[in-house]
CSV table of C-alpha atoms and ligand atoms in Angstrom, one decimal:
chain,number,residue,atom,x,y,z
G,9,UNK,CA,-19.8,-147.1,151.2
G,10,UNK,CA,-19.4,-145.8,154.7
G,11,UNK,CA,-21.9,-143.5,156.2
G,12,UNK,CA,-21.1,-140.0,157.8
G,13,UNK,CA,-22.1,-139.0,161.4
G,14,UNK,CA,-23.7,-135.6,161.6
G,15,UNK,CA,-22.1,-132.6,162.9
G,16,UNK,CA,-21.9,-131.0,166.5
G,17,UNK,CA,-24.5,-127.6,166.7
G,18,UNK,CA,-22.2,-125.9,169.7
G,19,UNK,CA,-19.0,-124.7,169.5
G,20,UNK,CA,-16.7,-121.5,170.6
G,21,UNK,CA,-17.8,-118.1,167.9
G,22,UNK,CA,-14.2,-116.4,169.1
G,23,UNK,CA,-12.9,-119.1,166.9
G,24,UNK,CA,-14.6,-117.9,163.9
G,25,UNK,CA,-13.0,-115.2,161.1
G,26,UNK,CA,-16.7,-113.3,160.7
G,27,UNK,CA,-18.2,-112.2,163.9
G,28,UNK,CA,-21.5,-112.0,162.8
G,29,UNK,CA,-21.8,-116.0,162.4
G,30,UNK,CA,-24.7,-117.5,164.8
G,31,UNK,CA,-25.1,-120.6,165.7
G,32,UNK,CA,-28.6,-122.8,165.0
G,33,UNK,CA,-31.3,-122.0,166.9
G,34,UNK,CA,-32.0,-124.5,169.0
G,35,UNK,CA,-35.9,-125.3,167.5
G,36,UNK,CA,-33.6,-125.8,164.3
G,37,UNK,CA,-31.7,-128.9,166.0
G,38,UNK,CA,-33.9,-131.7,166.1
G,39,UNK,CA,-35.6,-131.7,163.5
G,40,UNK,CA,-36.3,-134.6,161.4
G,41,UNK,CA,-35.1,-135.5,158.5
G,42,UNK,CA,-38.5,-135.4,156.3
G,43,UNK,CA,-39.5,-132.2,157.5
G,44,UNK,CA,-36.5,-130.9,156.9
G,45,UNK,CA,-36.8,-131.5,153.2
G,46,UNK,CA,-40.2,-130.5,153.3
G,47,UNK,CA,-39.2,-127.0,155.2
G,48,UNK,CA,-36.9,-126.3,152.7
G,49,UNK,CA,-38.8,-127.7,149.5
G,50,UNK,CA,-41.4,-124.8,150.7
G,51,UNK,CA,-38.8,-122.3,151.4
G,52,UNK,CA,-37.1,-122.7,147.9
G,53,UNK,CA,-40.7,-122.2,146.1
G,54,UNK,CA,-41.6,-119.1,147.9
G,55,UNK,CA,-38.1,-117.2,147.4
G,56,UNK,CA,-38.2,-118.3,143.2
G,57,UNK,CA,-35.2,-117.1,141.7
G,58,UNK,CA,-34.3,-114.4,144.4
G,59,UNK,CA,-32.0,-117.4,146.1
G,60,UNK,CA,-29.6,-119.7,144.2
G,61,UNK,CA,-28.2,-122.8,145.8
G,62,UNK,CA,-24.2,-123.9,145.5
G,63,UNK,CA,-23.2,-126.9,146.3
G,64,UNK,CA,-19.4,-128.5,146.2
G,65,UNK,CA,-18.9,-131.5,145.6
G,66,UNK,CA,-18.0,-132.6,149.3
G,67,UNK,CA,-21.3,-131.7,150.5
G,68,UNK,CA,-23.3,-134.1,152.0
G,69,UNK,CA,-26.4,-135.6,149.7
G,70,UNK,CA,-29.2,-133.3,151.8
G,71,UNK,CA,-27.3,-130.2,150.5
G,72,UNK,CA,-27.0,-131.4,146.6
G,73,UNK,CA,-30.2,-132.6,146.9
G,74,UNK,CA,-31.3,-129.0,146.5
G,75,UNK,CA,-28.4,-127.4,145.2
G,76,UNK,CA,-29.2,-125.6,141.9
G,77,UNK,CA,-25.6,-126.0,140.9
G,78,UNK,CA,-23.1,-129.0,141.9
G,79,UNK,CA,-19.5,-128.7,141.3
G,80,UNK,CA,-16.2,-128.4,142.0
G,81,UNK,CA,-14.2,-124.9,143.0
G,82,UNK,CA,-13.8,-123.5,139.6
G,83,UNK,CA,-17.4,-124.3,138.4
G,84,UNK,CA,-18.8,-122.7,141.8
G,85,UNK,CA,-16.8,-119.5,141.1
G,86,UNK,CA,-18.5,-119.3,137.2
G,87,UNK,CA,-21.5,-120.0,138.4
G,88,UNK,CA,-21.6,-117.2,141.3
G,89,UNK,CA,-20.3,-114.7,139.0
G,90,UNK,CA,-22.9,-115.4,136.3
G,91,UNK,CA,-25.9,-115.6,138.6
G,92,UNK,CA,-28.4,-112.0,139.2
G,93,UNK,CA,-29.9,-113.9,142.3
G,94,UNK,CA,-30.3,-111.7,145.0
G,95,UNK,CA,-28.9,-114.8,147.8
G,96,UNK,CA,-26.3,-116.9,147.1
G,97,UNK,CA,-26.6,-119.8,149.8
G,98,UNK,CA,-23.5,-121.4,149.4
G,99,UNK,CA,-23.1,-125.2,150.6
G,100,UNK,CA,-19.2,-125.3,150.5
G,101,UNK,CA,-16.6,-123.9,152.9
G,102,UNK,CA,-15.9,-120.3,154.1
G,103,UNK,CA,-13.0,-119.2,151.5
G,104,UNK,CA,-15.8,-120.6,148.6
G,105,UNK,CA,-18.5,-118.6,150.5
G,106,UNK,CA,-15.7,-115.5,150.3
G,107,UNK,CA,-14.7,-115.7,146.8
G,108,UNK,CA,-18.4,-115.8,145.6
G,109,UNK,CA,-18.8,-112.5,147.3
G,110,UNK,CA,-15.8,-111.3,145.8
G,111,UNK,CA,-16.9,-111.7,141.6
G,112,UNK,CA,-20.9,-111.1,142.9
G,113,UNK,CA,-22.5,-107.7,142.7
G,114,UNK,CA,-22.5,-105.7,145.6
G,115,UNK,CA,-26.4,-105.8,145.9
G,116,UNK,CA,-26.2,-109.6,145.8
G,117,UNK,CA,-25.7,-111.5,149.8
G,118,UNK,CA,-23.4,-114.5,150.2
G,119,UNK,CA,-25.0,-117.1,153.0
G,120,UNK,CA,-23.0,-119.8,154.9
G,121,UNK,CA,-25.6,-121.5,156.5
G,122,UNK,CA,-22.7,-122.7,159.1
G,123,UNK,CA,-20.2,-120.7,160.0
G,124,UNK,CA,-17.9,-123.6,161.5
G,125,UNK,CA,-17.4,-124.2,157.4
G,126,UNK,CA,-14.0,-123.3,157.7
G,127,UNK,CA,-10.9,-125.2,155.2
G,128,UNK,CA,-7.7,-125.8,157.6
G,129,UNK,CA,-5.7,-125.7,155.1
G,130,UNK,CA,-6.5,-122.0,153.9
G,131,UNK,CA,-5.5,-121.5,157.4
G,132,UNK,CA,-2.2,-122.7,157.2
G,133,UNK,CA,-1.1,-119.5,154.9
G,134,UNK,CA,-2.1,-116.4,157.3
G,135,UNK,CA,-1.4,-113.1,155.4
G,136,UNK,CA,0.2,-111.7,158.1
G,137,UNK,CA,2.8,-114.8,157.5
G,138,UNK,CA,3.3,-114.6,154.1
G,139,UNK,CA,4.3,-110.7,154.3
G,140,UNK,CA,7.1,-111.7,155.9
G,141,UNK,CA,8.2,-114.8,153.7
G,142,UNK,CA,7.9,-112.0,151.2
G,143,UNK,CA,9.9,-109.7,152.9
G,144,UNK,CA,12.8,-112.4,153.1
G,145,UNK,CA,12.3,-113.5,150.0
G,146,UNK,CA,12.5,-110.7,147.8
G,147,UNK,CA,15.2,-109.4,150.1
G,148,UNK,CA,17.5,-112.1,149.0
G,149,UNK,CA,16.9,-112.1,145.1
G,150,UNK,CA,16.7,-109.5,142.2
G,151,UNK,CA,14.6,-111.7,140.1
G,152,UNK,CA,10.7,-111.2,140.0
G,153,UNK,CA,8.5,-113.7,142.0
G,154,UNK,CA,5.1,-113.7,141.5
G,155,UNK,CA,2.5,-114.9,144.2
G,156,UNK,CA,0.4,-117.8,143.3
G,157,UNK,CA,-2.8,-118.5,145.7
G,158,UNK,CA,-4.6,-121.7,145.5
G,159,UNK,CA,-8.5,-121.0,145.9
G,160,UNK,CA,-8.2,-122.6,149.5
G,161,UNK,CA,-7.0,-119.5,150.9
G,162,UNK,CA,-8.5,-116.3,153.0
G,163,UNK,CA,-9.2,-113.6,150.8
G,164,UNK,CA,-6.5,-111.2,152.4
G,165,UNK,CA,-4.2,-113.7,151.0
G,166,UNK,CA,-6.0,-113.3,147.2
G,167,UNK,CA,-5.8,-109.3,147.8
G,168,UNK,CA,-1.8,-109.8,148.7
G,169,UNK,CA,-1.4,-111.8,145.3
G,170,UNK,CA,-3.0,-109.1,143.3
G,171,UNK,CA,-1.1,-106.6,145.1
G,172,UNK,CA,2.5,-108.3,144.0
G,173,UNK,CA,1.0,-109.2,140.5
G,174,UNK,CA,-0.1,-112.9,141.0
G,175,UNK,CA,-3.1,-114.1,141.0
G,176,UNK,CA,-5.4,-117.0,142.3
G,177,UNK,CA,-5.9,-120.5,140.5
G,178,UNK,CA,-7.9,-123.6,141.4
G,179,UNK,CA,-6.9,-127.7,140.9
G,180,UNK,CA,-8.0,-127.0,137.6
G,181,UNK,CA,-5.9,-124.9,135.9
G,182,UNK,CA,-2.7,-124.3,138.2
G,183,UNK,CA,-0.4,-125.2,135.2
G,184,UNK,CA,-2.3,-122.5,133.2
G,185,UNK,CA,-1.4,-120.6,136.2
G,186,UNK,CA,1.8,-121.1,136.6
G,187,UNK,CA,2.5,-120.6,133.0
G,188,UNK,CA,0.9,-117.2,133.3
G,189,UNK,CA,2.7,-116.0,136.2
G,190,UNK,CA,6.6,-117.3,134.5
G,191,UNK,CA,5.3,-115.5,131.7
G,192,UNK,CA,5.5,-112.7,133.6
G,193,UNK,CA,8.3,-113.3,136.4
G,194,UNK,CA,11.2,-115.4,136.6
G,195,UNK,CA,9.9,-117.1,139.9
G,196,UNK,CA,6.2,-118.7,141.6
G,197,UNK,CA,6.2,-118.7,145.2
G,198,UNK,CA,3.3,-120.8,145.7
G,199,UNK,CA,0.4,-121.2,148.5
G,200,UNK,CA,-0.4,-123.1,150.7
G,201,UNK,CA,-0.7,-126.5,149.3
G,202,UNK,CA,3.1,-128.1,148.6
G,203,UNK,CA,1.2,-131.1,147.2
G,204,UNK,CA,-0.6,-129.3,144.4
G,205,UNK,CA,2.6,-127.3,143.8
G,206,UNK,CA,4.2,-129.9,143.7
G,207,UNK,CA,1.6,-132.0,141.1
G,208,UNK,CA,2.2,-128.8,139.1
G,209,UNK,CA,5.6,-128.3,138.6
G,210,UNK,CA,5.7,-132.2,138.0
G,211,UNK,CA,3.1,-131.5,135.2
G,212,UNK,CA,5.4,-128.7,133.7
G,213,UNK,CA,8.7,-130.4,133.7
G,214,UNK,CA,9.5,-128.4,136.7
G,215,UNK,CA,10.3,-130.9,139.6
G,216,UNK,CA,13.6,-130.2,140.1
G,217,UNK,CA,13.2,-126.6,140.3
G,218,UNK,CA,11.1,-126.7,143.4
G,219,UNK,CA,12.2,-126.0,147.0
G,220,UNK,CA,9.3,-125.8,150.7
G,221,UNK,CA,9.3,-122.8,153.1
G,222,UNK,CA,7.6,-123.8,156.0
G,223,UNK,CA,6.7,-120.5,157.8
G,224,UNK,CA,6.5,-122.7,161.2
G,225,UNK,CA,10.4,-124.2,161.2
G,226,UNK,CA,12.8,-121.3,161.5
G,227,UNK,CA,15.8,-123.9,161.2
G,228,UNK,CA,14.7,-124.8,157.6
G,229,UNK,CA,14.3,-121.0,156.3
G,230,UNK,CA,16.7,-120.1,154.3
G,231,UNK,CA,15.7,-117.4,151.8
G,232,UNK,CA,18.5,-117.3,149.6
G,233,UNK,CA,18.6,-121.2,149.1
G,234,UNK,CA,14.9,-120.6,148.2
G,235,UNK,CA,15.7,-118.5,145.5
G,236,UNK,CA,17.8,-120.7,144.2
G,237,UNK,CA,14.8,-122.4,143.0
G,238,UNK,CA,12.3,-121.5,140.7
G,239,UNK,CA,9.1,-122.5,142.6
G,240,UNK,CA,9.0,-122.1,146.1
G,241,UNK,CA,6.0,-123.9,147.8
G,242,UNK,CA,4.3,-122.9,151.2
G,243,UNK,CA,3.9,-126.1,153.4
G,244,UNK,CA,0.4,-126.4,153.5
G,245,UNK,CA,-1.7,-129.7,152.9
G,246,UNK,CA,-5.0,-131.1,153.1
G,247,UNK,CA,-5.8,-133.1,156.0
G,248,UNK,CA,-8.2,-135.7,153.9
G,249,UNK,CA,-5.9,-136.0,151.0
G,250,UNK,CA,-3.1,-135.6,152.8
G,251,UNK,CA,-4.1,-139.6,154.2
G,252,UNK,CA,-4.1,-141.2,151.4
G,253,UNK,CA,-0.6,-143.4,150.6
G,254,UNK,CA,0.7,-145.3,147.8
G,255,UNK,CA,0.0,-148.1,149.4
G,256,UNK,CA,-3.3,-147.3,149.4
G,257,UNK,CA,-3.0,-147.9,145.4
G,258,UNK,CA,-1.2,-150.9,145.4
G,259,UNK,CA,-4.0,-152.6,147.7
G,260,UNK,CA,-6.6,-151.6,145.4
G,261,UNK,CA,-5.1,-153.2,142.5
G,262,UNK,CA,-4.1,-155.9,144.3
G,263,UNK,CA,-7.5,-156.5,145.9
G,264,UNK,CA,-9.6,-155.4,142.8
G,265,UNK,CA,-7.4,-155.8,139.4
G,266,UNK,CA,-9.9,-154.6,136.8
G,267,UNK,CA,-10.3,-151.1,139.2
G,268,UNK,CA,-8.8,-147.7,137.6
G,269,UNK,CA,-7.7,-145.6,140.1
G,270,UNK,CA,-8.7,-141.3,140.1
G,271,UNK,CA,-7.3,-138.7,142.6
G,272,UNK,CA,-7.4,-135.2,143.5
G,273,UNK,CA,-4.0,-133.0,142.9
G,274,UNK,CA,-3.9,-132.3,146.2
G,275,UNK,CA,-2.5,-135.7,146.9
G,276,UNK,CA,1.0,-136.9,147.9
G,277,UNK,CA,3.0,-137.0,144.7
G,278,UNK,CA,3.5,-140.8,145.1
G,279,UNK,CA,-0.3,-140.9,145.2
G,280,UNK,CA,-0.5,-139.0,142.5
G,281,UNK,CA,2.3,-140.6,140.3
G,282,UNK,CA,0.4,-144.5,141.3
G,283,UNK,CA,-3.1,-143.3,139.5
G,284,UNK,CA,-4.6,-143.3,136.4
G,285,UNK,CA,-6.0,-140.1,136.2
G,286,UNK,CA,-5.4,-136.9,138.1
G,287,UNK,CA,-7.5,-134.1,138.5
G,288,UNK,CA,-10.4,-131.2,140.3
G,289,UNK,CA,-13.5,-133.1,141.2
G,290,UNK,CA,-14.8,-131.9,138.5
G,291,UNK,CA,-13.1,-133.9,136.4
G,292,UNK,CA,-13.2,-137.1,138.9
G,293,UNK,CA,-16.8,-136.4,138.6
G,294,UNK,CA,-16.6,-136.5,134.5
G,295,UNK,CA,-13.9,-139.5,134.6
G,296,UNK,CA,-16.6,-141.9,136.1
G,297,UNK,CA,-19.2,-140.6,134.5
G,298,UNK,CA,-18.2,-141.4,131.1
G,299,UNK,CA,-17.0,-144.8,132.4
G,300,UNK,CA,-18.4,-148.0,130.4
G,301,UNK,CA,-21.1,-149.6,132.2
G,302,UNK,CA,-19.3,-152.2,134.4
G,303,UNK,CA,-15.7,-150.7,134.6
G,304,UNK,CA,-14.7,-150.2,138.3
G,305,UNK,CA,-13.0,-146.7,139.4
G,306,UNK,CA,-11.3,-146.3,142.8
G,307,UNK,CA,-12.1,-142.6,144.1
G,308,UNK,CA,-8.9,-140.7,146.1
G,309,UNK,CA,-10.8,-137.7,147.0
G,310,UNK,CA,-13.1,-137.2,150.2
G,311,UNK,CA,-15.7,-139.9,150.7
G,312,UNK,CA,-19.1,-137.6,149.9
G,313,UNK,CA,-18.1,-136.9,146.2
G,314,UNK,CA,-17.3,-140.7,146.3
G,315,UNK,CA,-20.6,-141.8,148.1
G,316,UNK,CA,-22.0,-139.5,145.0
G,317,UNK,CA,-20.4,-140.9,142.1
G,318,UNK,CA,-21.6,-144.2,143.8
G,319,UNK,CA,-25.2,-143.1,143.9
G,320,UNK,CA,-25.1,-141.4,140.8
G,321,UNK,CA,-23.6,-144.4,138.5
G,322,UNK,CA,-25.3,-147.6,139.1
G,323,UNK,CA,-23.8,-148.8,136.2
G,324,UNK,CA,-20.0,-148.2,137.4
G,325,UNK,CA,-18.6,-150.0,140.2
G,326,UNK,CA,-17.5,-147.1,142.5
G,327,UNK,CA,-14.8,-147.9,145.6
G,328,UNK,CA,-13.1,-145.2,147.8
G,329,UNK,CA,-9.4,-145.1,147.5
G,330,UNK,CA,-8.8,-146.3,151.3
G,331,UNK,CA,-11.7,-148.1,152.1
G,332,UNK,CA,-13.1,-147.4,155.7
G,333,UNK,CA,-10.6,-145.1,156.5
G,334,UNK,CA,-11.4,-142.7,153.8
G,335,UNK,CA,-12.3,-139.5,155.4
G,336,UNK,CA,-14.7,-136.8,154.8
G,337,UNK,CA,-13.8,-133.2,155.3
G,338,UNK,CA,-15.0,-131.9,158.6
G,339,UNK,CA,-15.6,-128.3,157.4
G,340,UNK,CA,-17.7,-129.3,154.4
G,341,UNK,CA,-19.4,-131.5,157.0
G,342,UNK,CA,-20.8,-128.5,159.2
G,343,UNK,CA,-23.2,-127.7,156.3
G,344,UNK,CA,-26.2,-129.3,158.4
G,345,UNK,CA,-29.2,-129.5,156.4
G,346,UNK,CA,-30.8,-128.1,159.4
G,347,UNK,CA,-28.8,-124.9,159.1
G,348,UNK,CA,-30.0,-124.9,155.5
G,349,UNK,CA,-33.7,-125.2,156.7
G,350,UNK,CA,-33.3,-122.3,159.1
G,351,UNK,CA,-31.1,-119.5,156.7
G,352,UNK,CA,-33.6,-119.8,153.9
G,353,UNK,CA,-36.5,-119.7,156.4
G,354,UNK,CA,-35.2,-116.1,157.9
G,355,UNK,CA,-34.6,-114.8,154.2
G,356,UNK,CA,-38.5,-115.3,153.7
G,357,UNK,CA,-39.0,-113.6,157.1
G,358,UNK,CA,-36.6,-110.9,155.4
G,359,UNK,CA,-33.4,-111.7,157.3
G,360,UNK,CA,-30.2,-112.6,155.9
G,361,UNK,CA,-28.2,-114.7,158.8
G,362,UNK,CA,-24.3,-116.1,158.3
G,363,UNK,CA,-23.8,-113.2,155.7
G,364,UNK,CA,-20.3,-113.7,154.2
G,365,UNK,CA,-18.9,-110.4,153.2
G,366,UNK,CA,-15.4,-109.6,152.4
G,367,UNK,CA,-14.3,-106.1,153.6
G,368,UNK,CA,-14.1,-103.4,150.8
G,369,UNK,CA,-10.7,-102.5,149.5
G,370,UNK,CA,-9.9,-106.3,150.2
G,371,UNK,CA,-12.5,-107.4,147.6
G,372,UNK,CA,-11.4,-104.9,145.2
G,373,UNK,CA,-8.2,-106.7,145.4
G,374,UNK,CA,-9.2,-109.9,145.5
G,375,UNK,CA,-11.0,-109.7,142.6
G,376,UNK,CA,-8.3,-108.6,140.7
G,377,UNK,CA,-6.5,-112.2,141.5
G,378,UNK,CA,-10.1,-114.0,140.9
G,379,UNK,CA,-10.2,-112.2,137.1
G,380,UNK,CA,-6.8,-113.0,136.5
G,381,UNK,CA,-8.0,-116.8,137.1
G,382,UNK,CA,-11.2,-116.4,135.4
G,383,UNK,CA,-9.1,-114.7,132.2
G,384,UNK,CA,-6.6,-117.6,131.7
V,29,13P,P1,-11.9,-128.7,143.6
V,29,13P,O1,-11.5,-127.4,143.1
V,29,13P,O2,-11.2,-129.8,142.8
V,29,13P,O3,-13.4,-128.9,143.7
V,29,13P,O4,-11.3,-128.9,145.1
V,29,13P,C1,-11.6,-128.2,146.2
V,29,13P,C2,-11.1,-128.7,147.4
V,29,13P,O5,-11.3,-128.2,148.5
V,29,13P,C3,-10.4,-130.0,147.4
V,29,13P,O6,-10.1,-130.4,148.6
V,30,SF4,FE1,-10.0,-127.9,152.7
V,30,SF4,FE2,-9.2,-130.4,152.3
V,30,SF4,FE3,-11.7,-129.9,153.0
V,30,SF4,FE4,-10.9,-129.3,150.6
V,30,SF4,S1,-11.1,-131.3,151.5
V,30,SF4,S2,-12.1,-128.0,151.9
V,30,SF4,S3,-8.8,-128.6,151.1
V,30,SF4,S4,-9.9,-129.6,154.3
């Protein structure tokens, strides 16, 4: 499987969402990889059960080495909001880090060790963007649409869906989401990622009822053909899945004919259609791990949680979907284990550093969308 170069320590903080993200100390940047794990083995003893770890399933094996909890989006969430720990150091990206603050306690801190962990897709739906879609949309129909937010979004955009009576779903339960939302509406206007939409409506006997309003082509706007339509999908994607191709598939097979082929929903609908299974990376995780000892299973998700399933199932032959040009997610990348090392190292000197916390009113809101999710 291929192996991941590490991640660059320097970049521009105007680029950042929260402005009280630091950068690593520079003592933190060279250190080695044994005392590292050493650093943080000791760290993690002395701070017991005032610090939980989360770890997604993209993040690299130094983070789930020590994470208490490894999973994908939806099992992260359950886990934060069940958890009295007093730090949640989150190994995951920012809108992960963000919705963990939103169903913890007030009393309870959210840490991203980097603050560079940041999705590009949940920043391909800005609020500010979708409050005018809505504006157009609504102007041109009588009929009640209800917001739909994929987790991989800022939590603004989860305040705005509770606001209009939506609410927020992960890869793992957007048809239960959906269902929810036309039990209460007559239309989904869903964001931002047109593949999972898509997958979706596909999965409900839906596809022809779908249309994509991309906020960035004025020519193709047209609000009352959108509402035309029952599902209207944002044109967002993921870069990583996003890559993947049918052909992609058909090599596999060709090249391995005994290989079963898993993806993630947030793959091209061809993709998706040319696998076996399809689903969160929780249940990629749970497809190869109740495998029979020799079956083979072609992964078409980002390389780490592949890399895992390889490490993790000796007894399954594990390939990535697309070979060497599989990619891993840069953002899940900037979890350094060296950041790690140095956040839980200032929470024993009593400081809390790349804090995560959602303003306020907007968690209030947000959590309104997350419950909704958690309740379906
Ligand atoms: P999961 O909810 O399946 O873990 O996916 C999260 C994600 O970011 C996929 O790109
Ligand atoms: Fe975002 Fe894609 Fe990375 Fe998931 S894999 S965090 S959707 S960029």
């Amino acid at each position: 499987m291929p192996e991941m170069e590490t991640a660059e320590f320097e970049t521009d903080l105007s680029l950042f969402k929260y402005d009280n993200l630091e950068q690593l100390p520079p003592a933190y940047r060279d250190l080695s990889g044994a005392e590292r794990t050493e650093r943080i083995e000791v760290a993690l003893e002395e701070l017991g059960d005032d610090v939980v770890i989360l770890g997604h399933n993209y993040q690299r094996r130094e983070i789930v080495e020590h994470a208490d909890f490894v999973g994908d989006s939806y099992g992260l969430s359950t886990e934060a909001a069940a958890t009295d720990a007093d730090y949640v150091v989150f190994g995951g990206v920012t809108f992960m880090a963000e919705s963990a603050d939103i169903i913890t306690d007030d009393s309870q801190s959210v840490i991203l060790p980097s603050m560079e962990a940041s999705c590009p897709m949940a920043g391909m739906a800005e609020a500010l963007q979708v409050d005018a879609a809505w504006a157009e949309l609504t102007a041109a129909t009588d009929d009640d649409i209800i917001p739909i937010t994929y987790m991989n979004s800022y939590a603004d955009l989860k305040a705005f869906c509770a606001e209009q009576g939506g609410l927020v779903c992960t890869s793992s339960n957007a048809a239960d989401a959906f269902e929810w939302a036309f039990d209460r509406g007559d239309k989904v206007l869903f964001l931002p990622d047109k593949y999972l939409g898509t997958n979706t409506a596909h999965e409900l006997g839906m596809a022809e009822e779908t249309v994509e309003w991309d906020p960035w082509d004025p020519e193709s706007k047209d609000a009352e053909k959108a509402v035309d339509n029952d599902i209207i999908l944002w044109e967002g994607y993921c870069q990583v899945h996003e890559r993947f191709r049918e052909s992609h598939v058909e090599e596999t097979r060709a090249e391995h004919p005994e290989a079963n082929v898993v993806v993630h929903p947030e793959c091209r609908r061809e993709v998706v259609e040319a696998a076996d299974v399809v689903g969160s990376t929780a249940t990629i995780t749970e497809t190869v791990e109740s495998a029979d000892p020799g079956e083979t299973w072609a992964i078409g998700t980002e390389i780490h949680l592949a890399n895992h399933l390889d490490r993790w199932n000796p007894e399954v032959e594990v390939l990535p979907l697309c070979g060497d040009a599989c990619m891993d997610c840069n953002a899940m990348r900037q979890i350094d284990p060296n950041y790690l090392t140095w956040v839980l190292e200032e929470l024993l000197e009593g400081r809390e550093r790349n804090v995560i916390e959602v303003d306020p009113e907007t968690k209030d809101l947000a959590g309104v969308a997350m419950d909704r999710m958690m309740e379906l």
